[in-house]
Short mmCIF file of the C-alpha atoms (twelve columns), coordinates in Angstrom:
data_MODEL
# 
_entry.id   MODEL 
# 
loop_
_atom_site.group_PDB 
_atom_site.id 
_atom_site.type_symbol 
_atom_site.label_atom_id 
_atom_site.label_alt_id 
_atom_site.label_comp_id 
_atom_site.label_asym_id 
_atom_site.label_seq_id 
_atom_site.Cartn_x 
_atom_site.Cartn_y 
_atom_site.Cartn_z 
_atom_site.pdbx_PDB_model_num 
ATOM 1   C CA . MET A 1   -12.957 -16.229 4.272   1 
ATOM 2   C CA . ALA A 2   -14.100 -14.147 1.147   1 
ATOM 3   C CA . LYS A 3   -15.723 -14.634 -1.836  1 
ATOM 4   C CA . GLN A 4   -14.368 -13.368 -5.508  1 
ATOM 5   C CA . LEU A 5   -16.061 -11.803 -7.783  1 
ATOM 6   C CA . ILE A 6   -14.771 -10.597 -10.938 1 
ATOM 7   C CA . VAL A 7   -15.586 -6.699  -11.994 1 
ATOM 8   C CA . GLU A 8   -14.592 -5.603  -16.157 1 
ATOM 9   C CA . THR A 9   -14.838 -1.544  -15.866 1 
ATOM 10  C CA . ALA A 10  -15.605 0.356   -19.194 1 
ATOM 11  C CA . ASP A 11  -12.200 0.732   -19.871 1 
ATOM 12  C CA . GLY A 12  -12.156 -2.977  -20.090 1 
ATOM 13  C CA . ARG A 13  -10.057 -3.292  -16.506 1 
ATOM 14  C CA . ARG A 14  -10.384 -6.479  -14.987 1 
ATOM 15  C CA . ALA A 15  -10.954 -5.976  -10.954 1 
ATOM 16  C CA . HIS A 16  -10.936 -8.475  -8.735  1 
ATOM 17  C CA . VAL A 17  -13.535 -7.693  -5.953  1 
ATOM 18  C CA . PHE A 18  -13.443 -10.136 -2.395  1 
ATOM 19  C CA . ILE A 19  -16.488 -9.472  -0.434  1 
ATOM 20  C CA . PRO A 20  -16.255 -10.574 3.349   1 
ATOM 21  C CA . PRO A 21  -18.690 -12.512 4.892   1 
ATOM 22  C CA . GLY A 22  -21.869 -10.331 6.320   1 
ATOM 23  C CA . ASP A 23  -20.623 -7.064  3.769   1 
ATOM 24  C CA . ARG A 24  -23.026 -4.924  3.956   1 
ATOM 25  C CA . GLY A 25  -22.702 -2.773  1.811   1 
ATOM 26  C CA . GLN A 26  -20.971 -0.034  3.219   1 
ATOM 27  C CA . GLN A 27  -16.996 0.421   2.695   1 
ATOM 28  C CA . ALA A 28  -14.446 -0.911  0.612   1 
ATOM 29  C CA . ILE A 29  -10.463 -0.414  -0.131  1 
ATOM 30  C CA . LEU A 30  -8.650  -0.825  -3.264  1 
ATOM 31  C CA . TYR A 31  -6.053  -2.664  -2.555  1 
ATOM 32  C CA . VAL A 32  -2.837  -2.337  -4.455  1 
ATOM 33  C CA . HIS A 33  -0.004  -5.148  -5.307  1 
ATOM 34  C CA . GLY A 34  3.529   -4.600  -4.334  1 
ATOM 35  C CA . GLY A 35  6.050   -5.917  -6.235  1 
ATOM 36  C CA . GLY A 36  9.332   -3.537  -6.600  1 
ATOM 37  C CA . TRP A 37  6.127   -1.692  -9.636  1 
ATOM 38  C CA . SER A 38  8.115   -4.369  -11.439 1 
ATOM 39  C CA . PHE A 39  6.689   -7.747  -11.272 1 
ATOM 40  C CA . CYS A 40  3.682   -9.564  -9.020  1 
ATOM 41  C CA . SER A 41  -0.621  -9.216  -10.133 1 
ATOM 42  C CA . ALA A 42  -3.251  -8.847  -8.867  1 
ATOM 43  C CA . ALA A 43  -2.426  -12.976 -8.878  1 
ATOM 44  C CA . THR A 44  0.211   -13.609 -6.720  1 
ATOM 45  C CA . HIS A 45  -2.159  -11.245 -3.747  1 
ATOM 46  C CA . ASP A 46  -5.231  -13.071 -4.064  1 
ATOM 47  C CA . GLY A 47  -4.633  -14.558 -0.456  1 
ATOM 48  C CA . ALA A 48  -3.146  -10.283 1.202   1 
ATOM 49  C CA . ALA A 49  -6.824  -9.310  -0.259  1 
ATOM 50  C CA . ARG A 50  -9.056  -12.381 1.175   1 
ATOM 51  C CA . TRP A 51  -7.077  -11.655 4.439   1 
ATOM 52  C CA . LEU A 52  -7.935  -8.057  3.939   1 
ATOM 53  C CA . ALA A 53  -11.521 -7.951  3.827   1 
ATOM 54  C CA . GLN A 54  -11.824 -10.914 6.472   1 
ATOM 55  C CA . GLU A 55  -10.417 -8.476  8.813   1 
ATOM 56  C CA . THR A 56  -10.954 -4.737  7.312   1 
ATOM 57  C CA . GLY A 57  -14.748 -6.388  6.915   1 
ATOM 58  C CA . ALA A 58  -14.742 -4.131  4.644   1 
ATOM 59  C CA . ALA A 59  -15.019 -5.300  -0.129  1 
ATOM 60  C CA . VAL A 60  -11.935 -5.402  -0.883  1 
ATOM 61  C CA . VAL A 61  -11.422 -4.190  -4.901  1 
ATOM 62  C CA . THR A 62  -7.392  -5.579  -6.424  1 
ATOM 63  C CA . PHE A 63  -6.383  -5.151  -9.833  1 
ATOM 64  C CA . ASP A 64  -2.949  -4.664  -12.835 1 
ATOM 65  C CA . TYR A 65  -1.282  -2.054  -13.065 1 
ATOM 66  C CA . ARG A 66  1.337   -1.946  -16.049 1 
ATOM 67  C CA . LEU A 67  4.721   -2.843  -14.880 1 
ATOM 68  C CA . ALA A 68  7.906   -1.234  -15.460 1 
ATOM 69  C CA . PRO A 69  10.239  -1.322  -16.576 1 
ATOM 70  C CA . GLU A 70  8.745   -1.227  -19.771 1 
ATOM 71  C CA . HIS A 71  5.559   1.228   -18.482 1 
ATOM 72  C CA . PRO A 72  7.995   3.714   -15.767 1 
ATOM 73  C CA . TYR A 73  6.870   6.099   -13.679 1 
ATOM 74  C CA . PRO A 74  3.644   8.408   -14.401 1 
ATOM 75  C CA . ALA A 75  1.977   4.415   -16.151 1 
ATOM 76  C CA . GLY A 76  1.269   3.016   -12.698 1 
ATOM 77  C CA . LEU A 77  0.810   5.124   -10.983 1 
ATOM 78  C CA . GLU A 78  -2.103  7.111   -13.437 1 
ATOM 79  C CA . ASP A 79  -3.436  3.564   -13.928 1 
ATOM 80  C CA . CYS A 80  -4.253  3.336   -10.197 1 
ATOM 81  C CA . LEU A 81  -6.040  6.434   -10.429 1 
ATOM 82  C CA . ALA A 82  -8.017  4.909   -13.396 1 
ATOM 83  C CA . VAL A 83  -9.248  2.328   -10.717 1 
ATOM 84  C CA . TRP A 84  -10.007 4.679   -8.275  1 
ATOM 85  C CA . SER A 85  -12.756 6.784   -11.045 1 
ATOM 86  C CA . GLN A 86  -14.186 4.096   -11.318 1 
ATOM 87  C CA . ARG A 87  -14.867 2.502   -8.477  1 
ATOM 88  C CA . ASP A 88  -18.792 3.803   -7.932  1 
ATOM 89  C CA . ALA A 89  -19.246 1.187   -10.611 1 
ATOM 90  C CA . ILE A 90  -17.176 -1.795  -9.435  1 
ATOM 91  C CA . LEU A 91  -18.976 -1.399  -6.321  1 
ATOM 92  C CA . PRO A 92  -21.669 1.811   -6.332  1 
ATOM 93  C CA . GLY A 93  -22.581 2.868   -3.178  1 
ATOM 94  C CA . ARG A 94  -19.434 2.607   -1.119  1 
ATOM 95  C CA . ALA A 95  -17.407 4.126   1.567   1 
ATOM 96  C CA . TRP A 96  -13.736 3.670   0.040   1 
ATOM 97  C CA . SER A 97  -10.357 3.600   1.517   1 
ATOM 98  C CA . VAL A 98  -6.656  2.372   0.247   1 
ATOM 99  C CA . SER A 99  -4.031  -0.016  0.886   1 
ATOM 100 C CA . GLY A 100 -0.653  -1.510  -0.694  1 
ATOM 101 C CA . ASP A 101 2.535   -3.450  0.376   1 
ATOM 102 C CA . SER A 102 6.197   -2.221  -0.513  1 
ATOM 103 C CA . ALA A 103 6.229   -0.604  -3.909  1 
ATOM 104 C CA . GLY A 104 1.949   -0.914  -3.879  1 
ATOM 105 C CA . ALA A 105 1.942   0.893   -0.424  1 
ATOM 106 C CA . ASN A 106 3.851   3.789   -2.700  1 
ATOM 107 C CA . LEU A 107 1.706   3.838   -4.908  1 
ATOM 108 C CA . ALA A 108 -1.551  3.875   -2.631  1 
ATOM 109 C CA . LEU A 109 0.433   6.980   -1.029  1 
ATOM 110 C CA . ALA A 110 1.206   8.960   -4.078  1 
ATOM 111 C CA . MET A 111 -2.961  8.005   -5.199  1 
ATOM 112 C CA . MET A 112 -3.421  10.277  -1.769  1 
ATOM 113 C CA . LEU A 113 -1.323  12.809  -2.603  1 
ATOM 114 C CA . ARG A 114 -2.343  13.451  -5.737  1 
ATOM 115 C CA . LEU A 115 -6.127  13.615  -5.014  1 
ATOM 116 C CA . GLN A 116 -5.728  16.655  -2.255  1 
ATOM 117 C CA . GLY A 117 -8.360  19.389  -2.366  1 
ATOM 118 C CA . ARG A 118 -10.866 16.550  -4.869  1 
ATOM 119 C CA . ASP A 119 -11.389 12.741  -4.483  1 
ATOM 120 C CA . LEU A 120 -9.651  11.605  -1.296  1 
ATOM 121 C CA . PRO A 121 -10.086 8.477   0.296   1 
ATOM 122 C CA . GLN A 122 -11.116 7.751   3.579   1 
ATOM 123 C CA . SER A 123 -8.398  6.056   5.316   1 
ATOM 124 C CA . GLY A 124 -5.419  4.270   4.487   1 
ATOM 125 C CA . LEU A 125 -3.321  1.178   5.615   1 
ATOM 126 C CA . LEU A 126 -0.135  1.524   4.151   1 
ATOM 127 C CA . PHE A 127 2.338   -2.432  5.112   1 
ATOM 128 C CA . TYR A 128 6.111   -1.704  4.858   1 
ATOM 129 C CA . GLY A 129 6.472   1.032   1.910   1 
ATOM 130 C CA . VAL A 130 8.874   2.651   0.092   1 
ATOM 131 C CA . TYR A 131 8.381   6.567   0.555   1 
ATOM 132 C CA . ASP A 132 12.084  7.402   -0.177  1 
ATOM 133 C CA . ALA A 133 15.643  6.903   -2.452  1 
ATOM 134 C CA . ASP A 134 17.850  7.464   0.553   1 
ATOM 135 C CA . PHE A 135 20.880  4.283   0.014   1 
ATOM 136 C CA . GLU A 136 21.815  5.970   2.941   1 
ATOM 137 C CA . SER A 137 19.185  4.776   5.800   1 
ATOM 138 C CA . PRO A 138 19.467  3.308   9.467   1 
ATOM 139 C CA . SER A 139 17.967  0.292   7.413   1 
ATOM 140 C CA . TYR A 140 19.499  0.231   4.116   1 
ATOM 141 C CA . ARG A 141 22.790  -0.168  5.520   1 
ATOM 142 C CA . ALA A 142 21.757  -2.586  8.642   1 
ATOM 143 C CA . ILE A 143 20.079  -5.178  6.255   1 
ATOM 144 C CA . ALA A 144 21.702  -4.570  3.247   1 
ATOM 145 C CA . ASP A 145 22.882  -7.921  1.575   1 
ATOM 146 C CA . GLY A 146 18.529  -8.992  3.215   1 
ATOM 147 C CA . PRO A 147 17.832  -11.359 3.869   1 
ATOM 148 C CA . GLY A 148 14.662  -10.992 1.364   1 
ATOM 149 C CA . LEU A 149 14.729  -7.889  -0.028  1 
ATOM 150 C CA . THR A 150 18.490  -6.246  -0.195  1 
ATOM 151 C CA . ARG A 151 19.706  -2.243  -1.103  1 
ATOM 152 C CA . ASP A 152 20.899  -3.972  -4.635  1 
ATOM 153 C CA . LYS A 153 17.534  -4.889  -5.834  1 
ATOM 154 C CA . MET A 154 16.004  -1.726  -4.298  1 
ATOM 155 C CA . CYS A 155 18.107  0.089   -6.530  1 
ATOM 156 C CA . ARG A 156 17.570  -1.477  -9.770  1 
ATOM 157 C CA . TYR A 157 13.782  -1.835  -8.705  1 
ATOM 158 C CA . TRP A 158 14.467  2.415   -8.595  1 
ATOM 159 C CA . ASP A 159 15.960  1.939   -12.404 1 
ATOM 160 C CA . PHE A 160 13.479  0.830   -13.140 1 
ATOM 161 C CA . TYR A 161 10.390  2.307   -12.193 1 
ATOM 162 C CA . THR A 162 11.692  6.056   -12.454 1 
ATOM 163 C CA . GLY A 163 13.476  5.196   -16.307 1 
ATOM 164 C CA . ALA A 164 14.550  8.656   -17.881 1 
ATOM 165 C CA . GLN A 165 13.150  10.475  -14.566 1 
ATOM 166 C CA . ALA A 166 16.204  11.750  -12.681 1 
ATOM 167 C CA . ASP A 167 15.313  13.573  -9.477  1 
ATOM 168 C CA . ARG A 168 13.476  10.760  -7.880  1 
ATOM 169 C CA . MET A 169 13.475  13.889  -5.415  1 
ATOM 170 C CA . SER A 170 11.311  16.160  -7.210  1 
ATOM 171 C CA . ASP A 171 8.615   14.910  -6.961  1 
ATOM 172 C CA . PRO A 172 6.277   12.952  -4.031  1 
ATOM 173 C CA . CYS A 173 4.392   11.171  -6.005  1 
ATOM 174 C CA . LEU A 174 7.394   9.300   -7.183  1 
ATOM 175 C CA . THR A 175 9.147   10.080  -2.849  1 
ATOM 176 C CA . PRO A 176 6.515   10.221  -0.581  1 
ATOM 177 C CA . ALA A 177 9.183   11.475  1.993   1 
ATOM 178 C CA . ASN A 178 10.172  14.551  0.119   1 
ATOM 179 C CA . ALA A 179 5.890   15.626  0.308   1 
ATOM 180 C CA . THR A 180 6.295   19.081  1.821   1 
ATOM 181 C CA . ASP A 181 4.471   19.175  5.164   1 
ATOM 182 C CA . GLU A 182 0.982   20.693  4.007   1 
ATOM 183 C CA . MET A 183 0.342   17.938  1.789   1 
ATOM 184 C CA . LEU A 184 1.262   15.131  4.306   1 
ATOM 185 C CA . ALA A 185 -1.338  17.251  6.868   1 
ATOM 186 C CA . ALA A 186 -4.537  16.886  4.628   1 
ATOM 187 C CA . LEU A 187 -3.810  13.121  4.402   1 
ATOM 188 C CA . PRO A 188 -6.419  11.235  5.336   1 
ATOM 189 C CA . PRO A 189 -6.076  9.512   8.659   1 
ATOM 190 C CA . LEU A 190 -3.710  6.552   7.742   1 
ATOM 191 C CA . TYR A 191 -2.322  3.375   9.592   1 
ATOM 192 C CA . LEU A 192 0.973   2.351   8.902   1 
ATOM 193 C CA . ASN A 193 3.203   -1.021  9.467   1 
ATOM 194 C CA . ALA A 194 7.477   -2.084  8.869   1 
ATOM 195 C CA . ALA A 195 9.340   -5.320  9.304   1 
ATOM 196 C CA . GLU A 196 12.024  -5.054  11.361  1 
ATOM 197 C CA . ILE A 197 14.346  -7.272  9.085   1 
ATOM 198 C CA . ASP A 198 13.681  -4.640  6.178   1 
ATOM 199 C CA . PRO A 199 16.047  -2.487  4.589   1 
ATOM 200 C CA . LEU A 200 12.842  -0.327  3.718   1 
ATOM 201 C CA . CYS A 201 11.322  0.067   7.300   1 
ATOM 202 C CA . SER A 202 13.399  3.241   8.477   1 
ATOM 203 C CA . ASP A 203 11.134  4.779   5.136   1 
ATOM 204 C CA . SER A 204 7.900   3.869   7.199   1 
ATOM 205 C CA . GLN A 205 9.650   5.019   10.786  1 
ATOM 206 C CA . ARG A 206 10.616  8.144   9.393   1 
ATOM 207 C CA . LEU A 207 7.587   8.786   7.857   1 
ATOM 208 C CA . ALA A 208 5.569   8.061   10.830  1 
ATOM 209 C CA . ASP A 209 7.718   10.710  12.895  1 
ATOM 210 C CA . ARG A 210 6.915   13.422  10.416  1 
ATOM 211 C CA . LEU A 211 3.244   12.860  11.258  1 
ATOM 212 C CA . HIS A 212 3.482   12.387  14.624  1 
ATOM 213 C CA . ARG A 213 5.426   15.486  14.970  1 
ATOM 214 C CA . LEU A 214 2.312   17.079  12.756  1 
ATOM 215 C CA . GLY A 215 0.094   15.826  15.205  1 
ATOM 216 C CA . ARG A 216 -1.559  13.587  13.877  1 
ATOM 217 C CA . GLY A 217 -2.575  10.397  14.927  1 
ATOM 218 C CA . ASP A 218 -1.902  7.883   13.128  1 
ATOM 219 C CA . ARG A 219 -1.142  4.096   13.806  1 
ATOM 220 C CA . PHE A 220 3.255   3.060   13.558  1 
ATOM 221 C CA . ASP A 221 3.431   -1.004  14.079  1 
ATOM 222 C CA . LEU A 222 6.826   -1.776  13.907  1 
ATOM 223 C CA . ILE A 223 6.198   -5.934  13.788  1 
ATOM 224 C CA . LYS A 224 9.077   -7.466  15.355  1 
ATOM 225 C CA . GLY A 225 11.389  -11.012 13.607  1 
ATOM 226 C CA . VAL A 226 10.655  -10.035 10.145  1 
ATOM 227 C CA . ILE A 227 11.673  -10.015 6.923   1 
ATOM 228 C CA . HIS A 228 9.999   -7.589  3.767   1 
ATOM 229 C CA . GLY A 229 6.781   -9.111  2.564   1 
ATOM 230 C CA . PHE A 230 6.084   -11.474 5.486   1 
ATOM 231 C CA . MET A 231 2.485   -10.731 4.594   1 
ATOM 232 C CA . GLN A 232 2.240   -12.180 1.624   1 
ATOM 233 C CA . MET A 233 3.449   -14.944 4.105   1 
ATOM 234 C CA . SER A 234 0.021   -16.168 6.129   1 
ATOM 235 C CA . LEU A 235 -0.004  -19.186 5.997   1 
ATOM 236 C CA . TRP A 236 3.132   -20.113 7.945   1 
ATOM 237 C CA . LEU A 237 3.818   -17.105 9.535   1 
ATOM 238 C CA . PRO A 238 1.838   -16.207 12.723  1 
ATOM 239 C CA . GLN A 239 2.847   -12.343 12.342  1 
ATOM 240 C CA . SER A 240 1.349   -12.243 9.389   1 
ATOM 241 C CA . ALA A 241 -2.278  -13.448 10.444  1 
ATOM 242 C CA . ASP A 242 -1.757  -10.761 12.950  1 
ATOM 243 C CA . ALA A 243 -0.511  -7.710  10.954  1 
ATOM 244 C CA . TYR A 244 -3.983  -8.287  8.884   1 
ATOM 245 C CA . HIS A 245 -5.452  -7.933  12.847  1 
ATOM 246 C CA . ARG A 246 -3.478  -4.948  13.146  1 
ATOM 247 C CA . ALA A 247 -4.908  -3.292  10.221  1 
ATOM 248 C CA . GLY A 248 -8.326  -4.604  10.808  1 
ATOM 249 C CA . GLN A 249 -8.705  -3.023  14.122  1 
ATOM 250 C CA . ALA A 250 -7.182  -0.189  12.634  1 
ATOM 251 C CA . PHE A 251 -9.396  0.243   10.160  1 
ATOM 252 C CA . ARG A 252 -12.338 -0.269  11.821  1 
ATOM 253 C CA . ASN A 253 -10.759 3.109   14.508  1 
ATOM 254 C CA . MET A 254 -10.154 4.929   11.267  1 
ATOM 255 C CA . THR A 255 -13.316 4.413   10.045  1 
ATOM 256 C CA . GLU A 256 -15.660 4.011   13.008  1 
ATOM 257 C CA . THR A 257 -17.101 0.433   12.094  1 
ATOM 258 C CA . SER A 258 -16.915 -2.423  12.832  1 
ATOM 259 C CA . LEU A 259 -17.038 -6.682  11.691  1 
ATOM 260 C CA . PRO A 260 -20.332 -7.515  10.214  1 
ATOM 261 C CA . ALA A 261 -21.585 -10.106 12.420  1 
ATOM 262 C CA . THR A 262 -21.324 -14.219 10.344  1 
# 
C-alpha cells in the first residue's frame, strides 16, 4: 500500500501525502473528505486515500478543513482552495486532479466551479456526492429513513453548513445542481458514482444526466446494493474495493496514464 508523509504548508496546514508503490512523480490528487461538512477528518479517510493512491497510481493528498456549524459556508471551501493554491509546494512538478466523497465531493465540485477560467484540475473523481438540496427527489423519498444516512440527517447537515444563508439555490458552489449549462460544460473530465441505497443517489444521477445531455463523456457508475459511505467499508465490503478499482480505471483514462510497475 501507499506510504504516508506529512508536509506542512506555508500557512501551517498539515497535508497528509500518500505515495503509491512505483510512483513516477507525475500525477497527484487532492482528496476532500466527507462527513456532512461537520465531522470526519483526514485521519478518518486515511484508508480511502491509500486505496485511491493504489488504484490510480497517483499520489493522494488529504487535509483537514474547518467544519460546520462553528465554521459555516464558505469556510470549508476557502480552506480547500487555500490548499489547492499551495499544491505545488506540497508535491512539485505534477499534474493535479481533485476528488472527494459525499460532502467532500460537493466541495471538490465547488472548487472546480470556483476555479473556472484560471486554475482548473486535470480531472475530478466524485463519490456519492451532495449536489442539491431537493429533499423531495426520488431517492430522498425512497430512502428517507436509511439505512445509514437519512433525510433528517441531511437536512441537519445542510442547516449546519449554510448557517445564515437561507437561499441554498442561488450559489452553485453550495448546490452545484444549480450551476448553468455553461459552467458544467467547462468542467474538466469527471468520474461520478452513486450508492443505490442512499438518499443522495438522485443527486448524482441527475448531475450525470445533465452532463450527458451537454454532450460530455463523463462516466457514471451506480453501485448496486450498497448504502451511503460504502467506500469507507473496504475491509469488509467487496463493492468498496471494486469502486476504487473502477475509479482508478476512470482516472487513468481521463489522464491518459497507466499504473506504475511495482
